[in-house]
Coordinates of C-alpha atoms in Angstrom, one line a residue:
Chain D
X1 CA -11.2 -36.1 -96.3
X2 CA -9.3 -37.0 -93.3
X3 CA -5.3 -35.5 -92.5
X4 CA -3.3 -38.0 -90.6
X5 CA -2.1 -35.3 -88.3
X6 CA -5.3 -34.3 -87.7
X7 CA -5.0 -32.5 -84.2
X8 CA -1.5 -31.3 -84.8
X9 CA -2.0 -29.4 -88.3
X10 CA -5.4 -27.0 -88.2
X11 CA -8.3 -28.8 -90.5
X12 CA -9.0 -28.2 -93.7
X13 CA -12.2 -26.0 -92.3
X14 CA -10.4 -23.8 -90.2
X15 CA -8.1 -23.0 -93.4
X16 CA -10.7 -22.1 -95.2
X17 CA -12.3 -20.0 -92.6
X18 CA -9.5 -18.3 -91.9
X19 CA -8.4 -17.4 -96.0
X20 CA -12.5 -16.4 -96.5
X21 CA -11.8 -14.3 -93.1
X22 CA -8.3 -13.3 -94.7
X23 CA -10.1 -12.2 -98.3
X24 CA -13.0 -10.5 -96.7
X25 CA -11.0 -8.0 -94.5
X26 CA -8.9 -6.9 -97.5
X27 CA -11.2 -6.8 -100.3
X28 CA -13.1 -4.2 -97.7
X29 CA -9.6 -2.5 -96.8
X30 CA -9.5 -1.6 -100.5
X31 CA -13.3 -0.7 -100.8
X32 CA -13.0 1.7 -98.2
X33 CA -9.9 3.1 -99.8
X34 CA -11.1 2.9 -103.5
X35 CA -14.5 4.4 -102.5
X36 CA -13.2 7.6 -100.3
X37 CA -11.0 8.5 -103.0
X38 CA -13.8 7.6 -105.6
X39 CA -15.9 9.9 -103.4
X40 CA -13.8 12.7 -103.2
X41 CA -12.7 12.4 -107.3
X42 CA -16.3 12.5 -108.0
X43 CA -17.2 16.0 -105.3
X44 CA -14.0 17.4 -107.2
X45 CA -15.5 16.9 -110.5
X46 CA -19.0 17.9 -109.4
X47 CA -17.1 21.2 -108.9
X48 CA -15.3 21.5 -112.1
X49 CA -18.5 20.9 -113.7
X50 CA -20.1 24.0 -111.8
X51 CA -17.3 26.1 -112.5
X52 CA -17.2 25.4 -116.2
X53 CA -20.7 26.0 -116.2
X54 CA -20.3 29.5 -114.7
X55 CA -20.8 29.4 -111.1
X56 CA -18.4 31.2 -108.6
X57 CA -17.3 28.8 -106.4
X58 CA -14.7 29.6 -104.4
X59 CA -11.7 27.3 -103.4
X60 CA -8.9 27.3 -100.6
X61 CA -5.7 27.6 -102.8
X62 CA -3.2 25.9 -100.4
X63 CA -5.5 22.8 -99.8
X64 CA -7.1 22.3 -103.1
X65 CA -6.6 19.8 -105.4
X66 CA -4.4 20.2 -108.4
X67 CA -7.0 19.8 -110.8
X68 CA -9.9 22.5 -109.0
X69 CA -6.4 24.7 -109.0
X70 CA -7.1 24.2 -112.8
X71 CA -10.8 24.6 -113.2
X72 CA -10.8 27.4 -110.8
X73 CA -7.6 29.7 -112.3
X74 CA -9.8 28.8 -115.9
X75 CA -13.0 30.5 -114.9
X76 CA -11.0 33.6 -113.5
X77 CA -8.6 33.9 -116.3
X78 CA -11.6 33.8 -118.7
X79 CA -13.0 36.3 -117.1
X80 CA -9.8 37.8 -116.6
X81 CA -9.5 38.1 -112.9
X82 CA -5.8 37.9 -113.5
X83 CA -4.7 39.2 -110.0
X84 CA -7.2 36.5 -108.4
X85 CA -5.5 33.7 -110.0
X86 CA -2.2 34.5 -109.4
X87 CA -2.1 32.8 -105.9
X88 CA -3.7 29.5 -107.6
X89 CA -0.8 29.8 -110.6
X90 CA 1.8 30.1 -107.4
X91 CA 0.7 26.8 -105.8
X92 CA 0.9 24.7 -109.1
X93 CA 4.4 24.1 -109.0
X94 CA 4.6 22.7 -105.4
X95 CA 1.5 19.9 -106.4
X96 CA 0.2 19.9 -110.4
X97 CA 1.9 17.7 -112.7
X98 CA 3.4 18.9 -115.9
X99 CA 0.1 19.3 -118.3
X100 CA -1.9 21.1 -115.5
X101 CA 1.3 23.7 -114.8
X102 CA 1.2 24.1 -118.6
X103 CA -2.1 24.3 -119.1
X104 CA -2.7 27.1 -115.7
X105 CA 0.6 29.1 -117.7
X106 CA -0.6 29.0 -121.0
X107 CA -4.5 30.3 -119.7
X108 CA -2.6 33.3 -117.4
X109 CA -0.8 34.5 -121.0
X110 CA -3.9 34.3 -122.8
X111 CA -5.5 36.9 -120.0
X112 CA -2.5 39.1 -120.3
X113 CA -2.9 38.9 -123.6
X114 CA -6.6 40.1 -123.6
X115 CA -6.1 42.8 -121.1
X116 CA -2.8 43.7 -123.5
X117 CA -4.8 44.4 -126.1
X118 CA -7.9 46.2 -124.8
X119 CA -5.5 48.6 -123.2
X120 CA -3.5 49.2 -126.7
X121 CA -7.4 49.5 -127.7
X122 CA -7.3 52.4 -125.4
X123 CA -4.0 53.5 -126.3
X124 CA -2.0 53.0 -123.3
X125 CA 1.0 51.4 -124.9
X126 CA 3.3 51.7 -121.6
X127 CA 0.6 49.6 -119.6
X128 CA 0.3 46.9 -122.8
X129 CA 3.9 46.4 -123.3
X130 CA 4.8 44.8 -119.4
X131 CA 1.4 42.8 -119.9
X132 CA 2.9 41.0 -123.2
X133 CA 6.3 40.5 -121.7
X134 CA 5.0 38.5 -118.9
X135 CA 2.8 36.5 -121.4
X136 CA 5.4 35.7 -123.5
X137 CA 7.3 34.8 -120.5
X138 CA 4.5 32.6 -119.7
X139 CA 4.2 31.3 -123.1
X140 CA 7.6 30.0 -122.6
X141 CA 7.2 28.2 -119.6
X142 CA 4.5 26.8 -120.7
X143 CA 6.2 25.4 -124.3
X144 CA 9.1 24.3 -121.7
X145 CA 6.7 22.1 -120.1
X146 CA 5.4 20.9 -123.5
X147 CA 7.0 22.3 -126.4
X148 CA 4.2 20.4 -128.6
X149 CA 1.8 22.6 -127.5
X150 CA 0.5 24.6 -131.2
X151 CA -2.0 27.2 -129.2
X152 CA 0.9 28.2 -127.4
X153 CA 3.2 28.2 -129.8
X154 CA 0.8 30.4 -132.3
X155 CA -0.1 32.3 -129.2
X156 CA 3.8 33.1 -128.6
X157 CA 4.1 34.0 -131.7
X158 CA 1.0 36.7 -131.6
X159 CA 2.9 38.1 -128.4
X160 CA 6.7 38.1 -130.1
X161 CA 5.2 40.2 -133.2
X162 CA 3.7 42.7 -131.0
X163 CA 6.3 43.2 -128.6
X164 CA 9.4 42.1 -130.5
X165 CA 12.5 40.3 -128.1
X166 CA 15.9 41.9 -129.6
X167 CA 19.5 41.2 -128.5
X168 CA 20.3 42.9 -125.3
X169 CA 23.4 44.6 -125.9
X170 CA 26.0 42.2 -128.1
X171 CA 28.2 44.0 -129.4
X172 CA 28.7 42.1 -132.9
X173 CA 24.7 41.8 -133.1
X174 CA 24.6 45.8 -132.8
X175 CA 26.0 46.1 -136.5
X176 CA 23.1 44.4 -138.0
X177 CA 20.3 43.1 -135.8
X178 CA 18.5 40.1 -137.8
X179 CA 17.4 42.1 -140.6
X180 CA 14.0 41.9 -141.7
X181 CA 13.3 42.5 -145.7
X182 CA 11.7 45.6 -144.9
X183 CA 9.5 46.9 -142.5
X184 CA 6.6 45.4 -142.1
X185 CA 4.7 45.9 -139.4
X186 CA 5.1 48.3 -136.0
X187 CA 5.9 46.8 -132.8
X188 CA 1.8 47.6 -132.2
X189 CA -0.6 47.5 -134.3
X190 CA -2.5 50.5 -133.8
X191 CA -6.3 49.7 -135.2
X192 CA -6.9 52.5 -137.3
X193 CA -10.4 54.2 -136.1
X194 CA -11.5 57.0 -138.0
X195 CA -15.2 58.2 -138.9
X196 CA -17.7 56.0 -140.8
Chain A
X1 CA 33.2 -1.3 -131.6
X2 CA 33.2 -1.5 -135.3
X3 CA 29.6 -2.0 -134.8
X4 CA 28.8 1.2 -132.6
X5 CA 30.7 3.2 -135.2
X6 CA 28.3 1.9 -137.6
X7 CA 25.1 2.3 -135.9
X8 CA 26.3 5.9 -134.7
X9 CA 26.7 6.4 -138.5
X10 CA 23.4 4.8 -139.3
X11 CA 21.7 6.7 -137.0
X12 CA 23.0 9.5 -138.4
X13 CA 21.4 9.5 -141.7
X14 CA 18.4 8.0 -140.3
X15 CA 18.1 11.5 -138.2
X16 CA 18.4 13.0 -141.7
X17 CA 22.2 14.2 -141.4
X18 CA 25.6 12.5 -141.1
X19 CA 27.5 12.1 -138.2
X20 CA 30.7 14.0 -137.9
X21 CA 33.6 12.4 -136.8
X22 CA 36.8 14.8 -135.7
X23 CA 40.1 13.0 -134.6
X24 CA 42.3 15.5 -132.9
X25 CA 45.6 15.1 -131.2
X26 CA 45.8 12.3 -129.1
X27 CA 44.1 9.0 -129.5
X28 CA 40.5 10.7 -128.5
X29 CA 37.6 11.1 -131.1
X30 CA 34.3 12.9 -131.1
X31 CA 31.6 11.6 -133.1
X32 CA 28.3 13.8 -132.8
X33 CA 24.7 12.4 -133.7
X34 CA 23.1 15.8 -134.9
X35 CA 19.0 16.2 -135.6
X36 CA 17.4 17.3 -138.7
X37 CA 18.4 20.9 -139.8
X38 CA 15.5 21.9 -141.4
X39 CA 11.6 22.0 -140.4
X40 CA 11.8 24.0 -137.1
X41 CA 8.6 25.9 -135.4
X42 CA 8.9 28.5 -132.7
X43 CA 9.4 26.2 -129.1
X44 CA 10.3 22.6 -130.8
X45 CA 13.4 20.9 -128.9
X46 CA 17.0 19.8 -130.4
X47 CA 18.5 17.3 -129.2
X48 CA 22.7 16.7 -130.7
X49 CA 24.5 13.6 -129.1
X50 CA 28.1 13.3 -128.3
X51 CA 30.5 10.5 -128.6
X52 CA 33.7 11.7 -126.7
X53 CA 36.8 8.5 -126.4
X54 CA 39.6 9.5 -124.5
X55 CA 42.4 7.8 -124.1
X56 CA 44.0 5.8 -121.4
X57 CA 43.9 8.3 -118.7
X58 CA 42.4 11.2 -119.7
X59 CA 39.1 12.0 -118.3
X60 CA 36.7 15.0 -119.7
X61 CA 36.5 17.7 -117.5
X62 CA 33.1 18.2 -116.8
X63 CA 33.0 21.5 -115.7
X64 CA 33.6 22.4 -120.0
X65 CA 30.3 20.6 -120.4
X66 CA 27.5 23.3 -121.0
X67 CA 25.2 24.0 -118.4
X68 CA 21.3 24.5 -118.6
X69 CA 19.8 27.9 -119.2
X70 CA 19.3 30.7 -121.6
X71 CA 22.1 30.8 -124.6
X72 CA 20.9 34.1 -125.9
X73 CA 17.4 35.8 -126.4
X74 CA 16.3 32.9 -128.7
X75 CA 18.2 30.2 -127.7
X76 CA 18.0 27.5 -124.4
X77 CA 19.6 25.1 -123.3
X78 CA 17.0 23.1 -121.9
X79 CA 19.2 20.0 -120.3
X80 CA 22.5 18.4 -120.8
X81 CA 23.0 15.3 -119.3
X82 CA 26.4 13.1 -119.7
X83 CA 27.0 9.5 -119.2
X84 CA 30.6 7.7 -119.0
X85 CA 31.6 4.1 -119.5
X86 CA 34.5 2.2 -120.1
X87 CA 35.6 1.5 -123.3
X88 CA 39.0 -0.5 -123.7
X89 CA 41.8 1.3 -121.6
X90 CA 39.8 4.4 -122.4
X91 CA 36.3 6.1 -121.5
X92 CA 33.6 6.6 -123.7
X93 CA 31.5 9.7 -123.0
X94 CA 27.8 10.5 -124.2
X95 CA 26.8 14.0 -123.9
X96 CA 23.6 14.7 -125.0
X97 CA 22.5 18.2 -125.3
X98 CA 18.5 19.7 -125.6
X99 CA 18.4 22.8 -127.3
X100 CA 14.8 24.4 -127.3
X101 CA 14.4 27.5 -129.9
X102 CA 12.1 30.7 -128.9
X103 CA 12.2 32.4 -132.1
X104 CA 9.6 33.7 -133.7
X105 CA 10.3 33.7 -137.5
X106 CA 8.6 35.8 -140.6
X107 CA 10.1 33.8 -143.0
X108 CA 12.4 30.4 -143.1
X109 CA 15.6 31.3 -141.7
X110 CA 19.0 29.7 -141.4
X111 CA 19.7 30.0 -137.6
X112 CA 22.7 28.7 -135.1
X113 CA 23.6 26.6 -132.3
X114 CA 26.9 28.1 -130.9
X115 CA 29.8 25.9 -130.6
X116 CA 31.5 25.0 -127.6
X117 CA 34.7 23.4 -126.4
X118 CA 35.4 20.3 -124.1
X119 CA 38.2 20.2 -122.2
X120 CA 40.3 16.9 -121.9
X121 CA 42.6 16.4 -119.5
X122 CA 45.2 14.0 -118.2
X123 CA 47.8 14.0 -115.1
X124 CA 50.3 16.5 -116.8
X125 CA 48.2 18.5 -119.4
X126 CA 44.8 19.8 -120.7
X127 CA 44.1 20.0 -124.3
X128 CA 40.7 21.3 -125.8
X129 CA 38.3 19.5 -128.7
X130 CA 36.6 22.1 -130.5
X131 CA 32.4 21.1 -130.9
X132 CA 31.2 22.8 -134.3
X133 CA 28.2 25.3 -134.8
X134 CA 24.9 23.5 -135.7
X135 CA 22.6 25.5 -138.4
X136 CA 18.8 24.4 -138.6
X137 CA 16.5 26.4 -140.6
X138 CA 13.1 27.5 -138.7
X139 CA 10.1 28.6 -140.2
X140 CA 6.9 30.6 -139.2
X141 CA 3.5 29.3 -138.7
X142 CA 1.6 32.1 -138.8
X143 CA 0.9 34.0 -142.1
X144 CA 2.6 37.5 -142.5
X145 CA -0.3 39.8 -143.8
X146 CA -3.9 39.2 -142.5
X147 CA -6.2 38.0 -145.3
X148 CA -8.9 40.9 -146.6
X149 CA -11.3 39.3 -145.4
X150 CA -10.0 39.2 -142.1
X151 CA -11.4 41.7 -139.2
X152 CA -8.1 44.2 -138.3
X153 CA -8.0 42.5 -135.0
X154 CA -7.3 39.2 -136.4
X155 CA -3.4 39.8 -136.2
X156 CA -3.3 39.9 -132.3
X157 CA -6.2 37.0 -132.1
X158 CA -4.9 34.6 -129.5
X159 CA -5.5 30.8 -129.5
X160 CA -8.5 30.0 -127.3
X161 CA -8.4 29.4 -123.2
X162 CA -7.6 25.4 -122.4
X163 CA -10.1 23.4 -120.6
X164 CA -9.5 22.2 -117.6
X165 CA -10.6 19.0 -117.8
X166 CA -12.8 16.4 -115.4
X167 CA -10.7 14.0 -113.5
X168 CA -10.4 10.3 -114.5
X169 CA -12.5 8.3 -112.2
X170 CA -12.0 5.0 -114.2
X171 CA -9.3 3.1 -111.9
X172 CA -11.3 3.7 -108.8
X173 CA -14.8 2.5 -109.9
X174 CA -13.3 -0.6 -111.3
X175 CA -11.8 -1.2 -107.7
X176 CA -14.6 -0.2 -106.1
X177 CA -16.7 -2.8 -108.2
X178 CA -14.0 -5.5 -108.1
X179 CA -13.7 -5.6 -104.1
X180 CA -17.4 -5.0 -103.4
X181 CA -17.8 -8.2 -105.3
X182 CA -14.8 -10.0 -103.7
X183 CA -16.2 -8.9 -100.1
X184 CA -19.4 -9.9 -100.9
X185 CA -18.1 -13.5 -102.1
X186 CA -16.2 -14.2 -99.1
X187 CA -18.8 -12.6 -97.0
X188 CA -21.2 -15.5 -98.7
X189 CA -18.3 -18.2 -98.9
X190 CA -18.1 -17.2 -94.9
X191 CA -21.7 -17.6 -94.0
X192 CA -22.0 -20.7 -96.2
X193 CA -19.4 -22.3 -94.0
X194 CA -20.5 -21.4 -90.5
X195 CA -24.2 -22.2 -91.8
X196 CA -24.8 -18.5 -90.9
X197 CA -28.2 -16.9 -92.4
X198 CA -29.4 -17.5 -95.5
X199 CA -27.8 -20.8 -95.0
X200 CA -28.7 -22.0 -91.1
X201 CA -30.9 -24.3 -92.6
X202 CA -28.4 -26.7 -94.6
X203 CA -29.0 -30.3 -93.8
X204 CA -25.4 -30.9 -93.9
X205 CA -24.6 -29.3 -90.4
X206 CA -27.3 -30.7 -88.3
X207 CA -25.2 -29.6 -84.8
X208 CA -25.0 -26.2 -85.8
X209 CA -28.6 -26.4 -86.7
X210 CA -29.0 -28.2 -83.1
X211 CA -27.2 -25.8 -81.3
X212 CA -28.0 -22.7 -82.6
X213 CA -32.0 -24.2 -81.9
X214 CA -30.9 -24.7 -78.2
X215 CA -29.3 -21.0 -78.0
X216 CA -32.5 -19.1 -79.3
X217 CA -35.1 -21.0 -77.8
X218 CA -33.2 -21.0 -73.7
X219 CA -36.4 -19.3 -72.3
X220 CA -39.1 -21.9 -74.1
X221 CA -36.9 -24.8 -73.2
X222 CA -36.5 -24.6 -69.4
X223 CA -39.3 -26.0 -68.9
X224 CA -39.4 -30.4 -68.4
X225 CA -40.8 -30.1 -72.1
X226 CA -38.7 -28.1 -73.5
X227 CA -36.1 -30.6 -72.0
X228 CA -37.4 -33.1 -74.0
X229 CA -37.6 -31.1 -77.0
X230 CA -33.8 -30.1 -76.9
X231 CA -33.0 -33.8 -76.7
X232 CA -35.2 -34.8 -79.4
X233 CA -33.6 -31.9 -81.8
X234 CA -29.7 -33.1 -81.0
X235 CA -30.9 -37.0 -81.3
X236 CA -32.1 -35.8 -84.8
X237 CA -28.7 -34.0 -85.6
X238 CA -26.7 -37.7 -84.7
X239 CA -29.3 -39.3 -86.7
X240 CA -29.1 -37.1 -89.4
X241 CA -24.5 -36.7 -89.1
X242 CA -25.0 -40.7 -89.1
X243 CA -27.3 -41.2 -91.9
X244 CA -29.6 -43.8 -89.4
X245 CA -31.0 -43.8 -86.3
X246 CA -28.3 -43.6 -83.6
X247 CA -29.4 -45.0 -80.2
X248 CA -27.3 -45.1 -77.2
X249 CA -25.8 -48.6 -77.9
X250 CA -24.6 -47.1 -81.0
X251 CA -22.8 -44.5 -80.1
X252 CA -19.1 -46.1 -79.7
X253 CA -19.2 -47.1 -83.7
X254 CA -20.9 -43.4 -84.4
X255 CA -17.8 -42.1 -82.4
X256 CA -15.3 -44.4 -85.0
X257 CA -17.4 -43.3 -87.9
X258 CA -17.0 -39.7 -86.9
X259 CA -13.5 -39.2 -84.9
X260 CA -14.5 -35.3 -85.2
X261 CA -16.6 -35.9 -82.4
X262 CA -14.4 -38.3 -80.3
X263 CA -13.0 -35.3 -77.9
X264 CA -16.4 -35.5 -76.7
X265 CA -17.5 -38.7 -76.3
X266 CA -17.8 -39.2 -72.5
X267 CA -20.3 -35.9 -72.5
X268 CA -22.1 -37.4 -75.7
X269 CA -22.7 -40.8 -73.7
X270 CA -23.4 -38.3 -70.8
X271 CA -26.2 -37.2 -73.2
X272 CA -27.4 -40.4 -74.3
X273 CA -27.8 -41.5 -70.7
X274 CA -29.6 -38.5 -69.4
X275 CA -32.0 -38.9 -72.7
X276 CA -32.8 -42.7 -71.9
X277 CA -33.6 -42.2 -68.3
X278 CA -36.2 -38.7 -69.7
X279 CA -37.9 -40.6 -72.1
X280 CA -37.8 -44.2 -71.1
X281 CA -37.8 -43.9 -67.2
X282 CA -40.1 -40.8 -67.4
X283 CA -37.6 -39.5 -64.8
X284 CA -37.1 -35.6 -66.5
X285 CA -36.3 -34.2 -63.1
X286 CA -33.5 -36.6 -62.2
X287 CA -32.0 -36.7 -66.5
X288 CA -32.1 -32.5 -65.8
X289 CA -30.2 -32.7 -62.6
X290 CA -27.8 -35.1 -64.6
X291 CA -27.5 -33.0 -67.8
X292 CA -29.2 -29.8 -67.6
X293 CA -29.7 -27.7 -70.5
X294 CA -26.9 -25.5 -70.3
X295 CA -24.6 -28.3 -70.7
X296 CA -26.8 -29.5 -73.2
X297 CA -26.6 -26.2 -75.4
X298 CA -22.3 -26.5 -74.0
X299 CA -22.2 -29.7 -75.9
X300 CA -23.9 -29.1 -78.9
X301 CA -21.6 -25.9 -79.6
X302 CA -18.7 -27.7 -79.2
X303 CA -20.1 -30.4 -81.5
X304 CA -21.2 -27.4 -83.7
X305 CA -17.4 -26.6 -83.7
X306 CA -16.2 -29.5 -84.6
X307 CA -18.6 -30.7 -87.4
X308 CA -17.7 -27.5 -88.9
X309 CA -14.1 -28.0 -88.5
X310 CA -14.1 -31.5 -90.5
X311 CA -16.1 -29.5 -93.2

């Protein structure tokens, strides 16, 4: 093939040179970039993986990814290392998205919640009741963030029962607070343990 | 218009209650979209829509509007959000409101929005449109008494921990894949064209063959014999560009055939010259003071360049 201005226009070789030149350097540009963050997706999993599995490992709050804030606030709420996760529940909001601030919430109630309850176990109402405010707090926020979550919806409802919320001081609600047919239940359920 | 009202009302009983249309004083009208009011759970949203005309100028005042946050121990008002456009010589407002309920029922229960009022105003006077109560009945979703055959504990059983779950790694691979193979294709769509390896040895460029011959082999070809053997190689790269056997007389109707090479002809005669008087004059020496091998290996670069150019 022949131009007629070959000599003024580049050839049809150097075109092609240059556009293989052209695709080369940024089908690598995106290689590199796909494969770091490949890379680092696949180190992050690697570690949610060990800490599902059981295996302390220890993360730096304020640098971590959102999702090893998740994985790593899950192994110490399950073993309810409530005061350890607290720092990792404080960074969410600056970084997670919606499902992992829900999700960090909804685990932090569910310690509380444990804790509440082995210290009723014990019989130390005054330190249960601040624990199941603060879940239910947390129960909340997390049914803000999705309020089709059922766990945390049944969960809330575990908490409301056993520390009821009542109208703070209104004056027409203090004639008849919203009456319940009777009496069911106390505000705790003690578990009655006598001899066997 | 008409239409609007009709959808609004449409809408209405699609939601699974009527729209309810109020006319105060004045030429303004509310018309308010409201949800279901039955089948409520502990956390589950609300959302009650607003139609607010006013009248040639009159504007709401939108500091009546509600604003987020708690209502009352149960009650939140998760987000209100207005929008305003012009309809006729009036305004058409939409408020919409997001209620979210926190309580905690034993049994179904009748239970109530609060009612609120807007405030319209114009350049001499305010007046007020009153927004009615909304009743919706929630219900609980846990049972009341623990089954016998449940442990005592049951009742303050919570719902297990969430998983955190592994990160999605999908979108990355898939790029990953798709520009390793695109760099690898224009890595071999590159070499293919500048004969690089595994293609050096494509017929089709014989002067990039030539000259890349003439590049490796400097050291071996100083010599008068290796003079003779770089000739021979770019005499077999014209014969083989040509098709025939090009000898010196031929080169003015090779140089037509082929104008790529034209910027070079007086160094390509040059060549032909200094070849005839090595081989047919057996005067290597003088050919190699005339052309010698660097200019040689010069020449069939730039005639490497420009065969690949015309490709």
């Amino acid at each position: 093939m022949r131009i007629p201005l070959a000599g003024q226009l580049p050839s049809v070789g150097v075109l092609k040179s240059a556009a293989l030149w052209v695709v080369l350097v940024a089908s690598c540009a995106v290689m590199i970039s796909a494969g770091a963050l490949f890379a680092s997706k696949l180190k992050t999993n690697a570690a949610i993986d060990q800490l599902r599995a059981g295996k302390n490992i220890v993360i730096d709050p304020a640098t971590a990814s959102p999702a090893l804030l998740d994985a790593r606030a899950a192994f110490l709420l399950k073993r309810g290392r409530i005061e350890e996760a607290q720092p990792l529940l404080d960074q969410a909001p600056l970084r997670a998205d919606d499902a992992i601030q829900m999700r960090m919430l909804y685990n932090m109630a569910n310690a509380r919640m444990r804790a509440a309850v082995r210290e009723i176990e014990k019989g130390n109402f005054d330190k249960a009741i601040p624990m199941v405010s603060l879940a239910k707090s947390e129960y909340r926020s997390a049914l803000r963030l999705d309020p089709g979550n059922w766990d945390a919806k049944y969960n809330l409802d575990v908490s409301m029962r056993l520390v009821r919320d009542l109208p703070q001081a209104v004056p027409e609600d203090e004639e008849k607070p919203l009456e319940t047919p009777e009496k069911l239940w106390t505000d705790l359920p003690g578990t009655p343990k006598g001899l066997p | 218009m008409r239409l609007m009202l009709l959808l609004c009302v449409v809408f209405g009983f699609a939601a699974g209650a009527g729209a309810q249309s109020v006319t105060p004083s004045g030429t303004s009208s509310l018309t308010v979209v409201e949800p279901r009011a039955f089948g409520y759970f502990i956390g589950d949203k609300l959302e009650r829509v607003f139609e607010l005309r006013t009248g040639p100028g009159e504007e709401l005042d939108l500091s009546s509007i509600p604003r987020p946050g708690p209502l009352n121990y149960w009650l939140e008002l998760a987000s209100s959000n207005v929008e305003s456009e012009a309809d006729g010589d009036g305004t058409l407002y939409k408020l919409t409101l997001v209620y979210q309920t926190f309580y905690a029922p034993l049994d179904p229960r009748k239970l109530t929005i609060p009612g609120f009022t807007l405030t319209i105003k114009n350049a001499q006077a305010t007046r007020e449109v009153q927004v009615r109560d909304f009743g919706f009945i929630t219900s609980p979703i846990r049972q009341l008494f623990a089954a016998a055959s449940q442990s005592s504990g049951s009742a303050v059983e919570v719902q297990p921990d969430a998983v955190a779950p592994r990160l999605v790694t999908g979108t990355e691979r898939t790029a990953l894949l798709i520009s390793t193979a695109t760099a690898l294709l224009s890595l071999v769509g590159l070499a293919w064209h500048n004969a690089w390896w595994p293609f050096h040895k494509r017929p089709q460029r014989p002067f990039t063959d030539a000259a890349r011959f003439i590049r490796s082999n400097a050291e071996t070809l100083s010599g008068p014999r290796g003079y003779r053997a770089a000739l021979l190689k770019l005499h077999r790269a014209f014969d083989l560009a040509a098709g025939r056997r090009v000898l010196a007389d031929d080169v003015a109707q090779f140089l037509s055939e082929h104008p790529e090479f034209a910027p070079y002809g007086d160094e390509v005669r040059k060549l032909f010259a200094s070849s005839r008087r090595a081989f047919f004059a057996n005067e290597v020496e003088q050919a190699r003071a005339q052309m010698p091998l660097p200019a040689l290996a010069e020449l069939s670069q730039h005639l490497s360049v420009a065969e690949r150019r015309a490709a």
